[in-house]
mmCIF file of C-alpha atoms and ligand atoms in Angstrom:
data_model
loop_
_atom_site.group_PDB
_atom_site.id
_atom_site.type_symbol
_atom_site.label_atom_id
_atom_site.label_comp_id
_atom_site.label_asym_id
_atom_site.label_seq_id
_atom_site.Cartn_x
_atom_site.Cartn_y
_atom_site.Cartn_z
ATOM 1 C CA MET A 1 -13.952 346.727 -144.072
ATOM 2 C CA GLY A 2 -14.583 349.319 -141.332
ATOM 3 C CA ASP A 3 -17.514 350.772 -143.264
ATOM 4 C CA LEU A 4 -18.989 347.325 -143.789
ATOM 5 C CA GLN A 5 -18.668 346.522 -140.038
ATOM 6 C CA ARG A 6 -20.355 349.789 -139.087
ATOM 7 C CA THR A 7 -23.192 349.173 -141.523
ATOM 8 C CA LEU A 8 -23.712 345.662 -140.239
ATOM 9 C CA GLY A 9 -23.603 347.006 -136.659
ATOM 10 C CA HIS A 10 -26.372 349.529 -137.502
ATOM 11 C CA LEU A 11 -28.453 346.771 -139.110
ATOM 12 C CA ARG A 12 -28.040 344.605 -135.998
ATOM 13 C CA GLU A 13 -29.239 347.480 -133.828
ATOM 14 C CA LEU A 14 -32.276 347.743 -136.118
ATOM 15 C CA GLY A 15 -33.031 344.078 -135.398
ATOM 16 C CA VAL A 16 -31.523 342.428 -138.504
ATOM 17 C CA HIS A 17 -30.002 339.195 -137.357
ATOM 18 C CA GLY A 18 -28.822 337.601 -140.618
ATOM 19 C CA ILE A 19 -28.319 338.437 -144.239
ATOM 20 C CA ALA A 20 -28.835 335.757 -146.911
ATOM 21 C CA CYS A 21 -25.730 335.412 -149.052
ATOM 22 C CA ARG A 22 -23.945 332.802 -151.075
ATOM 23 C CA PRO A 23 -20.918 330.888 -149.645
ATOM 24 C CA GLU A 24 -18.704 332.638 -152.236
ATOM 25 C CA THR A 25 -19.729 336.012 -150.711
ATOM 26 C CA VAL A 26 -18.860 334.804 -147.216
ATOM 27 C CA CYS A 27 -15.431 333.714 -148.533
ATOM 28 C CA ARG A 28 -14.873 337.118 -150.245
ATOM 29 C CA VAL A 29 -15.718 339.062 -147.080
ATOM 30 C CA ALA A 30 -13.511 336.686 -145.036
ATOM 31 C CA SER A 31 -10.518 337.389 -147.295
ATOM 32 C CA TRP A 32 -10.976 341.155 -146.825
ATOM 33 C CA ALA A 33 -11.064 340.567 -143.094
ATOM 34 C CA ALA A 34 -7.807 338.569 -143.448
ATOM 35 C CA LEU A 35 -6.094 341.452 -145.157
ATOM 36 C CA THR A 36 -7.189 343.846 -142.403
ATOM 37 C CA ALA A 37 -6.112 341.467 -139.637
ATOM 38 C CA ARG A 38 -2.699 340.680 -141.100
ATOM 39 C CA SER A 39 -1.878 344.281 -141.984
ATOM 40 C CA ARG A 40 -1.822 345.229 -138.274
ATOM 41 C CA PRO A 41 1.723 346.024 -137.113
ATOM 42 C CA ALA A 42 3.249 343.242 -134.942
ATOM 43 C CA ALA A 43 4.121 345.714 -132.189
ATOM 44 C CA GLY A 44 0.442 346.631 -131.844
ATOM 45 C CA ARG A 45 -0.681 342.998 -131.909
ATOM 46 C CA GLU A 46 -3.911 342.365 -130.106
ATOM 47 C CA THR A 47 -3.825 339.806 -127.257
ATOM 48 C CA LEU A 48 -5.882 336.652 -127.142
ATOM 49 C CA ALA A 49 -7.326 337.872 -123.843
ATOM 50 C CA ALA A 50 -8.554 341.067 -125.518
ATOM 51 C CA ILE A 51 -10.241 339.076 -128.250
ATOM 52 C CA ARG A 52 -11.865 336.760 -125.685
ATOM 53 C CA ALA A 53 -13.085 339.821 -123.748
ATOM 54 C CA ASP A 54 -14.528 341.300 -126.953
ATOM 55 C CA ILE A 55 -16.472 338.098 -127.591
ATOM 56 C CA GLY A 56 -17.945 338.335 -124.087
ATOM 57 C CA GLU A 57 -21.149 336.338 -123.525
ATOM 58 C CA CYS A 58 -21.770 336.491 -127.251
ATOM 59 C CA THR A 59 -25.298 336.643 -128.692
ATOM 60 C CA ARG A 60 -24.253 337.782 -132.200
ATOM 61 C CA CYS A 61 -25.658 334.696 -133.941
ATOM 62 C CA LYS A 62 -28.307 332.090 -133.233
ATOM 63 C CA LEU A 63 -25.799 329.457 -132.007
ATOM 64 C CA HIS A 64 -25.732 331.205 -128.603
ATOM 65 C CA ARG A 65 -29.239 329.924 -127.869
ATOM 66 C CA SER A 66 -28.210 326.288 -127.523
ATOM 67 C CA ARG A 67 -24.591 326.506 -126.340
ATOM 68 C CA SER A 68 -23.406 325.811 -122.800
ATOM 69 C CA LYS A 69 -19.902 327.250 -123.023
ATOM 70 C CA ILE A 70 -18.094 329.381 -125.605
ATOM 71 C CA VAL A 71 -15.072 327.415 -126.880
ATOM 72 C CA PHE A 72 -12.491 330.105 -127.612
ATOM 73 C CA GLY A 73 -9.307 328.152 -128.252
ATOM 74 C CA SER A 74 -6.351 326.717 -126.323
ATOM 75 C CA GLY A 75 -2.650 326.128 -126.476
ATOM 76 C CA ASN A 76 0.514 328.085 -126.958
ATOM 77 C CA PRO A 77 -0.328 331.772 -127.583
ATOM 78 C CA LYS A 78 2.862 332.143 -129.610
ATOM 79 C CA ALA A 79 2.564 328.861 -131.500
ATOM 80 C CA VAL A 80 4.349 328.384 -134.864
ATOM 81 C CA LEU A 81 1.610 325.962 -135.856
ATOM 82 C CA MET A 82 -2.096 326.433 -135.396
ATOM 83 C CA PHE A 83 -4.886 323.925 -136.059
ATOM 84 C CA VAL A 84 -8.377 325.141 -136.945
ATOM 85 C CA GLY A 85 -11.482 322.915 -136.730
ATOM 86 C CA GLU A 86 -15.062 323.502 -137.558
ATOM 87 C CA GLY A 87 -16.890 324.081 -134.240
ATOM 88 C CA PRO A 88 -17.356 322.588 -130.787
ATOM 89 C CA GLY A 89 -19.119 319.231 -130.331
ATOM 90 C CA GLN A 90 -21.036 318.125 -127.266
ATOM 91 C CA GLU A 91 -17.978 317.446 -125.083
ATOM 92 C CA GLU A 92 -16.242 320.670 -126.084
ATOM 93 C CA ASP A 93 -19.457 322.551 -125.336
ATOM 94 C CA ARG A 94 -19.504 321.080 -121.854
ATOM 95 C CA ALA A 95 -15.749 321.601 -121.210
ATOM 96 C CA GLY A 96 -15.239 324.964 -122.918
ATOM 97 C CA GLU A 97 -12.126 323.534 -124.574
ATOM 98 C CA PRO A 98 -11.603 322.611 -128.226
ATOM 99 C CA PHE A 99 -11.055 318.998 -129.422
ATOM 100 C CA VAL A 100 -11.476 317.120 -126.157
ATOM 101 C CA GLY A 101 -13.811 314.419 -127.428
ATOM 102 C CA ALA A 102 -13.077 311.355 -129.620
ATOM 103 C CA ALA A 103 -12.017 313.511 -132.609
ATOM 104 C CA GLY A 104 -9.863 315.548 -130.192
ATOM 105 C CA GLN A 105 -8.107 312.384 -128.973
ATOM 106 C CA LEU A 106 -7.242 311.535 -132.604
ATOM 107 C CA LEU A 107 -6.058 315.144 -133.134
ATOM 108 C CA THR A 108 -3.814 314.789 -130.080
ATOM 109 C CA ARG A 109 -2.324 311.595 -131.580
ATOM 110 C CA MET A 110 -1.787 313.344 -134.917
ATOM 111 C CA ILE A 111 0.047 316.203 -133.135
ATOM 112 C CA GLU A 112 2.172 313.724 -131.223
ATOM 113 C CA ALA A 113 2.944 311.821 -134.400
ATOM 114 C CA MET A 114 4.458 315.100 -135.615
ATOM 115 C CA ARG A 115 6.791 315.031 -132.530
ATOM 116 C CA LEU A 116 4.880 317.932 -130.957
ATOM 117 C CA SER A 117 2.433 318.255 -128.078
ATOM 118 C CA ARG A 118 -0.913 320.044 -127.709
ATOM 119 C CA ASP A 119 0.862 322.621 -125.489
ATOM 120 C CA ALA A 120 3.217 323.527 -128.356
ATOM 121 C CA VAL A 121 0.482 324.341 -130.870
ATOM 122 C CA TYR A 122 -2.646 326.532 -130.750
ATOM 123 C CA ILE A 123 -6.094 325.001 -131.486
ATOM 124 C CA ALA A 124 -9.237 326.928 -132.421
ATOM 125 C CA ASN A 125 -12.411 326.566 -134.414
ATOM 126 C CA VAL A 126 -14.251 328.549 -137.086
ATOM 127 C CA VAL A 127 -17.312 328.939 -134.814
ATOM 128 C CA LYS A 128 -17.045 329.179 -131.030
ATOM 129 C CA CYS A 129 -20.440 327.799 -130.120
ATOM 130 C CA ARG A 130 -21.706 324.260 -130.702
ATOM 131 C CA PRO A 131 -24.126 323.975 -133.666
ATOM 132 C CA PRO A 132 -27.236 322.052 -132.438
ATOM 133 C CA GLY A 133 -26.893 318.299 -133.056
ATOM 134 C CA ASN A 134 -23.348 318.935 -134.381
ATOM 135 C CA ARG A 135 -24.737 320.152 -137.746
ATOM 136 C CA THR A 136 -22.419 322.036 -140.064
ATOM 137 C CA PRO A 137 -22.254 325.790 -139.228
ATOM 138 C CA GLU A 138 -24.386 327.917 -141.524
ATOM 139 C CA ALA A 139 -23.020 330.728 -143.735
ATOM 140 C CA ASP A 140 -24.299 333.560 -141.501
ATOM 141 C CA GLU A 141 -22.810 331.815 -138.344
ATOM 142 C CA ILE A 142 -19.470 331.465 -140.087
ATOM 143 C CA ALA A 143 -19.541 335.078 -141.282
ATOM 144 C CA THR A 144 -20.294 336.278 -137.749
ATOM 145 C CA CYS A 145 -17.560 334.252 -136.021
ATOM 146 C CA LEU A 146 -14.797 334.225 -138.637
ATOM 147 C CA PRO A 147 -13.506 337.717 -137.829
ATOM 148 C CA PHE A 148 -12.723 336.486 -134.289
ATOM 149 C CA LEU A 149 -10.748 333.544 -135.688
ATOM 150 C CA ARG A 150 -8.938 335.913 -137.987
ATOM 151 C CA ARG A 151 -7.996 338.069 -135.019
ATOM 152 C CA GLN A 152 -6.803 334.969 -133.104
ATOM 153 C CA ILE A 153 -4.607 334.005 -136.028
ATOM 154 C CA ALA A 154 -3.196 337.557 -136.147
ATOM 155 C CA ALA A 155 -2.621 337.568 -132.323
ATOM 156 C CA VAL A 156 -0.836 334.167 -132.272
ATOM 157 C CA GLY A 157 1.030 334.933 -135.504
ATOM 158 C CA PRO A 158 1.701 331.304 -136.547
ATOM 159 C CA ARG A 159 3.864 330.520 -139.567
ATOM 160 C CA LEU A 160 1.835 327.385 -140.320
ATOM 161 C CA LEU A 161 -1.877 326.687 -140.285
ATOM 162 C CA CYS A 162 -3.542 323.251 -140.569
ATOM 163 C CA THR A 163 -7.186 323.530 -141.485
ATOM 164 C CA LEU A 164 -9.206 320.451 -140.426
ATOM 165 C CA GLY A 165 -12.056 319.589 -142.773
ATOM 166 C CA ALA A 166 -14.059 321.460 -145.371
ATOM 167 C CA CYS A 167 -15.487 324.206 -143.159
ATOM 168 C CA ALA A 168 -12.140 325.562 -141.898
ATOM 169 C CA SER A 169 -10.318 324.932 -145.221
ATOM 170 C CA GLN A 170 -12.937 326.710 -147.316
ATOM 171 C CA ALA A 171 -13.450 329.572 -144.864
ATOM 172 C CA LEU A 172 -9.710 330.318 -144.562
ATOM 173 C CA LEU A 173 -8.797 329.756 -148.152
ATOM 174 C CA GLY A 174 -11.817 331.555 -149.570
ATOM 175 C CA SER A 175 -12.612 328.496 -151.723
ATOM 176 C CA ALA A 176 -15.661 326.326 -152.319
ATOM 177 C CA GLU A 177 -13.518 323.308 -153.339
ATOM 178 C CA PRO A 178 -13.892 320.059 -151.333
ATOM 179 C CA VAL A 179 -11.094 319.292 -148.909
ATOM 180 C CA SER A 180 -10.084 316.281 -151.060
ATOM 181 C CA ARG A 181 -9.066 318.785 -153.738
ATOM 182 C CA LEU A 182 -7.507 321.379 -151.431
ATOM 183 C CA ARG A 183 -5.362 318.945 -149.418
ATOM 184 C CA GLY A 184 -1.983 317.528 -150.462
ATOM 185 C CA ARG A 185 -0.244 320.897 -150.932
ATOM 186 C CA ILE A 186 0.753 324.089 -149.180
ATOM 187 C CA HIS A 187 -1.356 327.183 -149.931
ATOM 188 C CA GLU A 188 0.200 330.593 -149.236
ATOM 189 C CA ARG A 189 -1.933 333.479 -147.962
ATOM 190 C CA GLU A 190 -0.372 336.746 -146.770
ATOM 191 C CA GLY A 191 2.831 335.059 -145.651
ATOM 192 C CA LEU A 192 1.011 332.181 -143.933
ATOM 193 C CA LYS A 193 1.448 328.599 -145.139
ATOM 194 C CA ILE A 194 -1.871 326.751 -144.966
ATOM 195 C CA VAL A 195 -2.127 322.983 -145.169
ATOM 196 C CA PRO A 196 -5.716 321.641 -145.438
ATOM 197 C CA THR A 197 -6.371 318.091 -144.336
ATOM 198 C CA TYR A 198 -9.258 315.824 -143.398
ATOM 199 C CA HIS A 199 -11.149 316.488 -140.157
ATOM 200 C CA PRO A 200 -10.259 313.933 -137.401
ATOM 201 C CA ALA A 201 -13.984 313.092 -136.991
ATOM 202 C CA TYR A 202 -14.036 312.160 -140.680
ATOM 203 C CA LEU A 203 -10.883 310.103 -140.216
ATOM 204 C CA LEU A 204 -12.531 308.201 -137.371
ATOM 205 C CA ARG A 205 -15.328 307.253 -139.792
ATOM 206 C CA THR A 206 -13.055 306.767 -142.803
ATOM 207 C CA PRO A 207 -9.750 305.287 -141.500
ATOM 208 C CA GLU A 208 -8.523 304.552 -145.046
ATOM 209 C CA LYS A 209 -8.015 308.304 -145.478
ATOM 210 C CA LYS A 210 -5.531 308.447 -142.601
ATOM 211 C CA ARG A 211 -2.607 307.730 -144.986
ATOM 212 C CA GLU A 212 -3.422 310.911 -146.953
ATOM 213 C CA ALA A 213 -3.784 312.905 -143.715
ATOM 214 C CA TRP A 214 -0.340 311.666 -142.679
ATOM 215 C CA GLU A 215 1.065 312.979 -146.047
ATOM 216 C CA ASP A 216 -0.444 316.367 -145.149
ATOM 217 C CA LEU A 217 1.108 316.302 -141.672
ATOM 218 C CA LYS A 218 4.471 315.492 -143.243
ATOM 219 C CA LEU A 219 4.196 318.670 -145.342
ATOM 220 C CA LEU A 220 3.751 320.612 -142.151
ATOM 221 C CA MET A 221 6.710 318.756 -140.535
ATOM 222 C CA LYS A 222 8.996 319.740 -143.415
ATOM 223 C CA GLU A 223 8.163 323.405 -142.673
ATOM 224 C CA TYR A 224 8.176 323.243 -138.877
ATOM 225 C CA PRO A 225 11.343 324.683 -137.216
ATOM 226 C CA TYR A 226 12.146 321.772 -134.873
ATOM 227 C CA GLU A 227 14.912 322.532 -132.413
ATOM 228 C CA GLY A 228 18.090 320.430 -132.405
HETATM 229 N N1 URA B 301 -14.780 319.166 -133.931
HETATM 230 C C1 URA B 301 -14.298 320.384 -134.257
HETATM 231 O O1 URA B 301 -14.307 320.829 -135.394
HETATM 232 N N2 URA B 301 -13.853 321.162 -133.225
HETATM 233 C C2 URA B 301 -13.842 320.735 -131.944
HETATM 234 O O2 URA B 301 -13.417 321.492 -131.093
HETATM 235 C C3 URA B 301 -14.342 319.450 -131.693
HETATM 236 C C4 URA B 301 -14.758 318.668 -132.678
#
């Protein structure tokens, strides 16, 4: 992984700003990155602040050209449960906070239905800058930003991860399956329990899928260590 990062760094210095590759390749590289991130000893765990500082005023991919604010993530830095979305929308881009628009309000209600609050969990996205017109992030943008999400996951150290929608579910599970096939069960990756579910923006457009999303949240609730 280190050699690959160095090679990509040299290529960037030479002016190469993207490499064409298939989604399966992105997933494969992402799963190597996961192994690297999770094999770090807990005592030497990186802080979220250090990861944010490393991102800086990022220009690593083309999304920087149209963004207003980098949306790093928010919530409990020691959360047991972490939610991962796709990328900031217009309101998040203005606020610099994840999930503050209409989809965010639904996510807040989903979290509260689990008898939790936004302050109890950690929320982040696969890409930290808004894709223009809210388009789906492209493979090179995901590949550039995913290592930072991996490092955030390693820094927070959650036991449970809820991936919202296809982008986050596929990126973190290293799968090309649609979310409708990935949801409904717990996936285990390096000691982490991952529950994919529908993205709240999709649920706003397709309310008949809320029942299935609630089943997914109940899987998480069975695993969550509620006090008392
Ligand atoms: N959609 C996402 O995937 N993330 C956000 O932060 C907002 C909307």
